[in-house]
Coordinates of C-alpha atoms and ligand atoms in Angstrom, one line a residue:
M43 CA -30.9 32.4 -3.6
T44 CA -28.4 29.7 -5.0
A45 CA -24.9 30.7 -6.5
K46 CA -24.5 31.2 -10.1
Q47 CA -21.7 28.7 -11.1
N48 CA -20.5 27.0 -14.2
K49 CA -18.4 24.3 -12.6
V50 CA -18.3 21.0 -14.0
V51 CA -17.6 18.3 -11.3
V52 CA -15.3 15.4 -11.9
R53 CA -16.4 12.7 -9.4
G54 CA -13.9 11.0 -8.2
L55 CA -11.2 13.1 -10.0
E56 CA -11.5 10.6 -12.5
G57 CA -8.7 11.4 -15.6
I58 CA -8.1 15.0 -13.8
V59 CA -4.2 15.5 -14.2
A60 CA -3.3 17.2 -10.7
A61 CA 0.5 16.8 -11.1
E62 CA 3.7 16.3 -12.9
T63 CA 5.8 13.5 -12.1
S64 CA 8.4 11.4 -13.5
I65 CA 8.5 8.5 -10.8
S66 CA 6.2 5.9 -12.2
Y67 CA 3.7 5.6 -15.2
V68 CA 0.6 3.4 -15.2
D69 CA -0.4 2.6 -18.8
G70 CA -3.7 1.7 -17.8
V71 CA -5.1 0.8 -22.0
N72 CA -2.0 -1.7 -22.5
G73 CA -1.8 -2.6 -18.9
N74 CA 2.2 -1.6 -18.1
L75 CA 3.4 -0.2 -14.9
Y76 CA 7.0 1.6 -15.3
Y77 CA 9.2 2.8 -12.4
Q78 CA 11.2 5.8 -14.0
G79 CA 10.9 4.5 -17.2
Y80 CA 11.6 0.9 -16.5
N81 CA 8.7 -1.6 -17.0
I82 CA 8.2 -3.5 -14.1
H83 CA 8.5 -6.7 -15.6
D84 CA 12.2 -5.9 -16.2
F85 CA 12.2 -6.3 -12.1
A86 CA 10.8 -9.9 -12.0
E87 CA 14.2 -11.8 -11.7
K88 CA 17.0 -10.3 -10.2
T89 CA 16.2 -6.9 -8.8
T90 CA 15.8 -6.1 -5.1
F91 CA 13.6 -4.0 -3.1
A92 CA 16.8 -1.7 -2.1
E93 CA 17.5 -1.2 -5.9
V94 CA 13.9 -0.1 -6.5
V95 CA 13.6 1.9 -3.9
Q96 CA 17.0 3.9 -5.0
L97 CA 15.6 4.2 -8.5
L98 CA 12.6 5.7 -7.2
W99 CA 14.4 8.2 -5.1
T100 CA 17.0 8.9 -7.4
G101 CA 16.2 8.3 -10.9
E102 CA 18.5 5.9 -11.8
L103 CA 19.6 1.9 -11.1
P104 CA 22.1 2.2 -8.5
N105 CA 25.3 0.0 -8.9
K106 CA 26.5 -2.9 -6.3
N107 CA 28.4 -1.0 -3.9
T108 CA 25.6 1.8 -3.7
T109 CA 23.2 -0.8 -3.0
I110 CA 25.3 -3.0 -0.5
N111 CA 25.8 0.6 1.5
F112 CA 22.3 1.5 1.1
Q113 CA 20.8 -1.7 2.2
S114 CA 23.1 -1.7 5.4
E115 CA 22.4 1.8 6.2
I116 CA 18.5 1.0 6.3
V117 CA 19.2 -2.2 8.1
S118 CA 21.0 -0.5 10.8
D119 CA 18.0 2.0 10.8
M120 CA 15.3 -0.6 11.4
R121 CA 15.5 -0.9 15.6
L122 CA 12.8 1.2 17.2
P123 CA 13.1 3.8 19.8
G124 CA 12.1 1.9 23.2
Q125 CA 9.2 4.8 23.5
V126 CA 7.7 3.6 20.6
V127 CA 7.9 -0.5 21.6
E128 CA 6.2 0.6 24.7
M129 CA 3.4 2.4 23.2
L130 CA 3.1 -0.5 20.7
R131 CA 2.4 -2.7 23.9
L132 CA 0.1 -0.3 25.1
T133 CA -2.3 -0.4 22.1
P134 CA -5.3 -2.6 22.8
P135 CA -5.2 -6.0 20.8
S136 CA -8.5 -5.3 19.2
S137 CA -6.9 -1.9 17.4
H138 CA -6.3 -2.6 13.5
P139 CA -2.7 -2.8 12.8
M140 CA -3.1 -0.1 10.2
A141 CA -4.4 2.2 12.9
V142 CA -1.6 1.4 15.2
L143 CA 1.2 1.8 12.4
R144 CA -0.4 5.5 11.9
T145 CA 0.1 6.1 15.5
A146 CA 3.5 4.7 16.0
I147 CA 4.6 7.2 12.8
S148 CA 3.2 9.9 14.9
M149 CA 5.2 8.8 17.9
L150 CA 8.4 8.4 15.8
S151 CA 7.8 12.0 14.7
A152 CA 7.8 13.1 18.1
I153 CA 11.3 11.9 18.8
D154 CA 12.6 12.5 15.7
P155 CA 15.4 15.2 15.7
D156 CA 14.5 16.2 12.1
A157 CA 10.9 16.0 12.6
N158 CA 10.0 19.6 11.7
N159 CA 12.8 20.5 9.3
I160 CA 11.8 19.9 5.7
S161 CA 15.3 20.7 4.3
L162 CA 16.6 18.3 1.5
K163 CA 19.2 16.5 4.0
S164 CA 16.8 16.5 6.7
N165 CA 14.5 15.2 4.5
Q166 CA 16.9 12.6 3.0
R167 CA 17.8 11.4 6.7
K168 CA 14.2 10.8 7.6
A169 CA 13.3 9.2 4.4
K170 CA 15.9 6.4 5.5
R171 CA 14.6 5.9 8.7
L172 CA 11.3 5.6 8.0
L173 CA 11.6 3.1 5.3
A174 CA 13.4 1.1 7.8
Q175 CA 11.4 1.5 10.7
I176 CA 7.9 0.8 9.1
P177 CA 8.6 -3.1 8.6
T178 CA 9.7 -3.4 12.2
I179 CA 6.7 -1.3 13.7
I180 CA 4.6 -4.1 12.1
A181 CA 6.7 -7.2 13.0
D182 CA 7.1 -6.1 16.6
L183 CA 3.0 -5.4 16.9
H184 CA 2.9 -9.0 15.6
R185 CA 5.3 -10.5 18.1
I186 CA 3.9 -8.4 21.5
R187 CA 0.4 -9.6 20.4
N188 CA 1.7 -13.1 20.4
N189 CA 3.5 -12.7 23.5
A190 CA 6.9 -13.4 21.7
P191 CA 10.0 -12.1 22.3
L192 CA 11.2 -9.2 19.8
I193 CA 13.6 -10.1 17.3
S194 CA 16.6 -7.7 16.1
P195 CA 17.3 -7.1 12.5
D196 CA 20.1 -9.3 11.0
P197 CA 22.7 -7.5 9.0
N198 CA 23.1 -10.4 6.5
F199 CA 19.7 -10.0 5.4
N200 CA 18.2 -7.4 3.4
I201 CA 15.1 -5.4 4.2
S202 CA 12.4 -7.7 3.2
T203 CA 14.0 -11.0 4.7
N204 CA 14.5 -8.8 7.9
F205 CA 10.9 -8.1 8.2
L206 CA 10.0 -11.7 7.6
Y207 CA 12.6 -12.9 9.9
M208 CA 11.5 -10.5 12.7
L209 CA 7.7 -11.1 12.4
R210 CA 8.1 -14.8 12.3
G211 CA 11.3 -15.1 14.6
T212 CA 13.0 -17.8 12.0
P213 CA 14.8 -17.0 8.5
P214 CA 12.7 -17.8 5.4
T215 CA 13.1 -20.0 2.7
K216 CA 14.7 -18.9 -0.2
L217 CA 11.4 -19.3 -2.3
E218 CA 9.7 -16.9 0.6
Q219 CA 12.6 -14.3 0.6
K220 CA 12.2 -14.2 -3.3
A221 CA 8.6 -13.6 -2.9
M222 CA 8.6 -11.0 -0.2
D223 CA 11.0 -9.1 -2.0
R224 CA 8.8 -9.1 -5.3
L225 CA 5.9 -8.5 -3.4
M226 CA 7.4 -5.1 -1.9
I227 CA 8.7 -4.4 -5.3
L228 CA 5.3 -4.5 -7.0
H229 CA 3.8 -2.3 -4.5
A230 CA 6.6 0.1 -4.2
D231 CA 4.8 2.7 -6.4
H232 CA 1.9 3.2 -8.9
G233 CA 1.2 7.0 -10.0
L234 CA -1.2 9.3 -8.4
N235 CA -3.4 7.0 -6.4
A236 CA -5.3 8.0 -3.4
S237 CA -2.8 7.5 -0.5
T238 CA 0.0 8.7 -2.7
F239 CA -2.4 12.3 -3.8
T240 CA -2.9 12.7 -0.1
A241 CA 0.9 12.6 0.7
R242 CA 1.4 15.0 -1.9
V243 CA -1.4 17.4 -0.5
I244 CA 0.0 17.4 3.0
T245 CA 3.0 18.0 1.5
S246 CA 1.9 21.1 -0.4
T247 CA 1.4 22.8 2.7
L248 CA 4.7 22.6 3.3
G249 CA 3.8 19.9 6.0
D250 CA 6.4 17.5 7.5
M251 CA 7.2 14.0 6.0
H252 CA 5.9 12.0 9.1
S253 CA 2.6 13.9 8.8
A254 CA 2.3 13.1 5.0
I255 CA 3.1 9.6 5.6
C256 CA 0.3 9.3 8.4
G257 CA -2.3 10.5 6.0
A258 CA -1.1 8.2 3.3
I259 CA -1.6 5.4 5.7
G260 CA -5.1 6.9 6.6
A261 CA -6.0 6.6 2.7
L262 CA -4.4 3.2 2.2
K263 CA -6.4 1.7 5.0
G264 CA -9.7 1.9 3.5
P265 CA -11.4 -1.2 1.6
L266 CA -11.4 0.5 -1.9
H267 CA -7.6 1.1 -1.8
G268 CA -4.8 -1.1 0.1
G269 CA -7.6 -2.4 2.8
A270 CA -8.9 -4.7 0.1
N271 CA -6.3 -7.3 0.5
Q272 CA -7.5 -8.3 3.8
R273 CA -11.0 -8.6 2.4
V274 CA -9.7 -10.8 -0.3
M275 CA -8.5 -13.2 2.1
E276 CA -11.4 -13.0 4.2
M277 CA -13.6 -13.9 1.4
L278 CA -11.6 -16.8 0.9
L279 CA -11.6 -18.2 4.2
D280 CA -15.6 -17.6 4.0
I281 CA -15.9 -19.6 0.7
G282 CA -13.5 -22.4 2.2
N283 CA -13.6 -24.8 -0.2
L284 CA -13.7 -24.9 -4.6
K285 CA -17.3 -26.6 -4.8
A286 CA -18.7 -23.5 -2.8
V287 CA -17.2 -20.5 -5.4
K288 CA -19.7 -20.5 -8.2
E289 CA -22.8 -19.8 -5.7
Y290 CA -20.6 -17.7 -3.4
V291 CA -19.5 -15.2 -6.3
A292 CA -22.9 -15.4 -8.2
G293 CA -24.5 -14.3 -5.0
M294 CA -22.2 -11.4 -4.7
L295 CA -22.9 -10.3 -8.1
E296 CA -26.6 -10.8 -7.8
N297 CA -26.6 -8.6 -4.7
K298 CA -24.3 -6.1 -6.6
Q299 CA -21.5 -6.3 -4.1
R300 CA -17.9 -5.6 -5.1
I301 CA -15.7 -8.5 -5.4
M302 CA -12.6 -7.3 -3.5
G303 CA -9.4 -7.4 -5.2
F304 CA -10.9 -6.8 -8.9
G305 CA -11.5 -3.4 -11.0
H306 CA -9.4 -0.5 -11.3
R307 CA -9.5 3.1 -11.6
V308 CA -6.9 3.2 -14.4
Y309 CA -6.4 -0.5 -15.7
R310 CA -8.8 -1.4 -18.4
V311 CA -7.1 -4.8 -18.9
E312 CA -5.1 -7.0 -16.3
D313 CA -3.4 -5.2 -13.7
P314 CA 0.6 -6.1 -14.6
R315 CA 1.3 -6.6 -10.9
A316 CA -1.4 -9.4 -10.7
K317 CA 0.6 -11.5 -13.2
H318 CA 3.7 -11.7 -10.8
L319 CA 1.6 -12.5 -7.8
R320 CA -0.4 -15.2 -9.4
V321 CA 2.9 -17.0 -10.2
F322 CA 4.2 -16.5 -6.6
S323 CA 0.6 -17.8 -5.2
E324 CA 0.6 -20.6 -7.1
K325 CA 4.4 -21.5 -6.1
L326 CA 4.0 -21.2 -2.6
C327 CA 0.6 -22.8 -2.1
E328 CA 1.6 -25.8 -4.6
G329 CA 1.6 -28.9 -2.4
T330 CA 0.5 -27.0 1.0
D331 CA -2.3 -27.1 3.4
Q332 CA -3.1 -23.5 1.3
Q333 CA -3.1 -24.9 -2.2
H334 CA -7.0 -24.8 -1.9
F335 CA -6.7 -21.0 -1.4
F336 CA -4.8 -20.6 -5.1
E337 CA -7.3 -22.7 -6.5
I338 CA -10.4 -20.9 -5.1
S339 CA -8.7 -17.5 -6.3
H340 CA -8.1 -19.0 -9.7
R341 CA -11.8 -20.0 -10.2
I342 CA -13.2 -16.8 -8.8
E343 CA -10.9 -15.0 -11.2
N344 CA -12.3 -16.9 -14.2
I345 CA -16.3 -16.0 -13.2
V346 CA -15.5 -12.4 -12.4
K347 CA -13.6 -12.3 -15.5
K348 CA -16.4 -13.9 -17.4
E349 CA -19.5 -12.5 -15.9
K350 CA -18.1 -8.8 -15.1
G351 CA -15.3 -8.4 -17.6
I352 CA -12.9 -7.1 -14.9
F353 CA -9.6 -8.3 -13.9
P354 CA -7.8 -8.9 -10.6
N355 CA -5.7 -6.2 -9.4
V356 CA -2.5 -6.1 -7.1
D357 CA -4.5 -6.8 -4.1
F358 CA -6.3 -10.0 -5.3
Y359 CA -3.2 -12.5 -5.2
S360 CA -1.2 -10.5 -2.9
A361 CA -3.7 -12.0 -0.6
T362 CA -2.6 -15.6 -0.9
V363 CA 0.9 -14.8 -1.0
Q364 CA 1.0 -13.1 2.2
H365 CA -1.0 -15.9 4.0
A366 CA 1.1 -18.5 2.4
L367 CA 4.3 -16.4 4.0
G368 CA 2.3 -16.6 7.4
I369 CA 1.3 -13.0 7.7
P370 CA -2.2 -12.7 9.5
P371 CA -4.8 -11.1 7.0
E372 CA -5.2 -7.8 9.4
Y373 CA -1.4 -7.1 8.7
F374 CA -1.7 -7.5 4.9
T375 CA -2.3 -4.0 4.1
T376 CA 0.5 -2.7 6.8
I377 CA 2.7 -4.5 4.3
F378 CA 1.2 -2.9 1.4
A379 CA 2.2 0.6 3.5
A380 CA 5.9 -0.5 4.3
S381 CA 6.4 -1.2 0.6
R382 CA 4.5 2.1 -0.6
A383 CA 6.5 4.0 1.7
A384 CA 9.2 4.0 -1.1
G385 CA 6.7 5.5 -3.2
W386 CA 5.2 7.8 -1.2
I387 CA 8.5 9.2 0.2
A388 CA 9.5 9.5 -3.8
H389 CA 6.4 11.8 -4.1
I390 CA 6.8 14.1 -1.1
M391 CA 10.7 14.7 -2.3
E392 CA 9.0 15.7 -5.8
Q393 CA 6.5 17.9 -4.3
Y394 CA 8.8 19.6 -2.2
A395 CA 11.5 20.2 -5.1
D396 CA 8.7 21.9 -7.0
N397 CA 5.5 23.1 -4.7
R398 CA 2.4 25.2 -5.0
L399 CA -0.3 24.3 -2.4
I400 CA -3.1 21.9 -3.8
R401 CA -6.2 23.6 -3.1
P402 CA -9.2 22.6 -5.6
T403 CA -12.5 24.1 -5.3
S404 CA -15.9 22.6 -5.2
K405 CA -19.0 23.4 -6.6
Y406 CA -21.5 24.8 -4.1
L407 CA -25.4 23.2 -3.8
G408 CA -26.1 25.4 -0.5
K409 CA -28.1 28.1 -0.2
L410 CA -27.5 31.7 0.0
G411 CA -28.3 34.9 1.8
R412 CA -30.7 33.2 4.4
K413 CA -32.1 35.3 6.9
F414 CA -30.4 35.2 10.6
T415 CA -32.6 34.4 13.3
P416 CA -30.9 35.3 16.7
F417 CA -30.8 32.8 19.3
K418 CA -33.4 34.1 21.9
N419 CA -35.9 34.1 18.8
R420 CA -35.5 30.2 17.8
E421 CA -38.2 28.1 18.6
Ligands
COA228 C1 -10.8 0.2 -7.4 C2 -12.4 0.7 -7.7 C3 -12.5 1.5 -6.4 C4 -12.2 1.4 -8.8 O1 -13.6 2.0 -8.7 P1 -14.0 3.0 -9.9 O2 -13.3 3.4 -10.9 O3 -14.6 4.5 -9.2 O4 -15.1 2.0 -10.6 P2 -16.4 2.3 -10.6 O5 -17.0 2.3 -8.9 O6 -17.1 3.6 -11.0 O7 -17.1 1.0 -11.1 C5 -17.4 0.7 -12.5 C6 -18.2 -0.3 -12.7 O8 -17.5 -1.6 -12.6 C7 -18.3 -2.3 -11.6 N1 -17.1 -3.1 -10.6 C8 -16.0 -2.1 -10.3 N2 -15.1 -2.8 -9.4 C9 -16.0 -4.3 -9.5 C10 -15.6 -5.0 -8.2 N3 -14.7 -5.3 -7.4 N4 -16.6 -6.0 -8.1 C11 -18.0 -5.8 -9.0 N5 -18.5 -4.8 -9.6 C12 -17.2 -3.6 -9.6 C13 -18.9 -1.3 -10.6 O9 -20.3 -1.8 -9.9 C14 -19.6 -0.5 -11.9 O10 -20.3 -1.0 -12.6 P3 -22.0 0.0 -13.1 O11 -21.4 0.9 -14.2 O12 -22.8 -1.2 -13.4 O13 -22.5 0.4 -11.8 C15 -13.2 -0.5 -7.8 O14 -13.0 -1.3 -9.2 C16 -13.4 -1.5 -6.3 O15 -14.2 -0.9 -5.5 N6 -12.8 -2.5 -6.4 C17 -12.7 -3.5 -5.4 C18 -11.9 -2.6 -4.1 C19 -10.4 -3.1 -4.6 O16 -9.9 -4.0 -4.8 N7 -9.8 -2.1 -4.5 C20 -8.3 -2.0 -4.7 C21 -7.8 -1.3 -5.9 S1 -6.3 -1.5 -6.5

């Protein structure tokens, strides 16, 4: 006997509307991304990550004073509790930074006085602490693994500059500061992507914010989502020089392998974030020993567009931007997480504000009414 069902399964939930939101809108047909109604191209020049976070969290662009206060609150929350630093020291060097980040967030929840309180005030306090602590976890882990002393955040630097400063130990140049801040702005939110959906599902059970962020990090880690940026850099390093590109890409396409950093569930044209990251990739690599990585990327882009008709997504040029900023490839996805935490938190708050348990159903393909055989009678 089988179950009688008239259910239609939409694989990968493509096109299914599972939530209402006013945080961001991905216009896949025209290749536009809006944060609270503003086109991300408007943030290309003078906006800072701190402004974008406040926009995502409150719905409005902040004024100068609000931004200064918000930024200094975040920077003063950047230091990690000693227990978390100790935990980072205990992780085996072979463990992936995304796995360590996920574990560190769990550890933070164990010592956060608001951990299990899901009231609005408590969630607002946790939101700021989490946004501040994620970049420090990444920077401290990198320095611990390189036997380098830990660096305290500098109150004169903004969030993204502090991250690079704590990671590398020296203040970044103006171009590097701008590139890092744009990178974080462009990764801040993106509709109901897999990790944001995960965060909303966990929130819908009235679970706590740390759990929702841990779940989101788990979803982001996969190579079909945020984990793609690390794979892009590994591919570029493997290709090594411009002359090898054509044969390498042809081989991948022939073997039906996916080219990381290309294709998208929603965009049918170029991902608007790729446009800005391409510019920063070129600027940062120009005239340095990284120049060939930009040139290799550009050539891959042209071949894949021509052969497959698919375009680079956010992860393609973010790889060379991050590499040029001195970030090791295995840390790339953690930077995505540090930026997307802004969006995850906005969605978590939106879900709490108008919650109903997210609990879809499935089409059962198994058997029914099987005859049970007691243990002693089974051969
Ligand atoms: C992002 C992604 C998972 C979207 O997947 P999706 O919406 O389920 O699309 P599908 O897997 O159904 O792909 C549709 C077609 O495009 C092809 N395709 C999609 N992305 C491709 C890629 N990166 N390289 C080669 N072919 C790709 C698929 O093979 C498929 O072709 P087919 O119909 O001939 O079998 C997919 O594009 C991908 O795997 N990209 C690489 C990983 C990546 O960069 N992820 C970051 C996303 S921001």
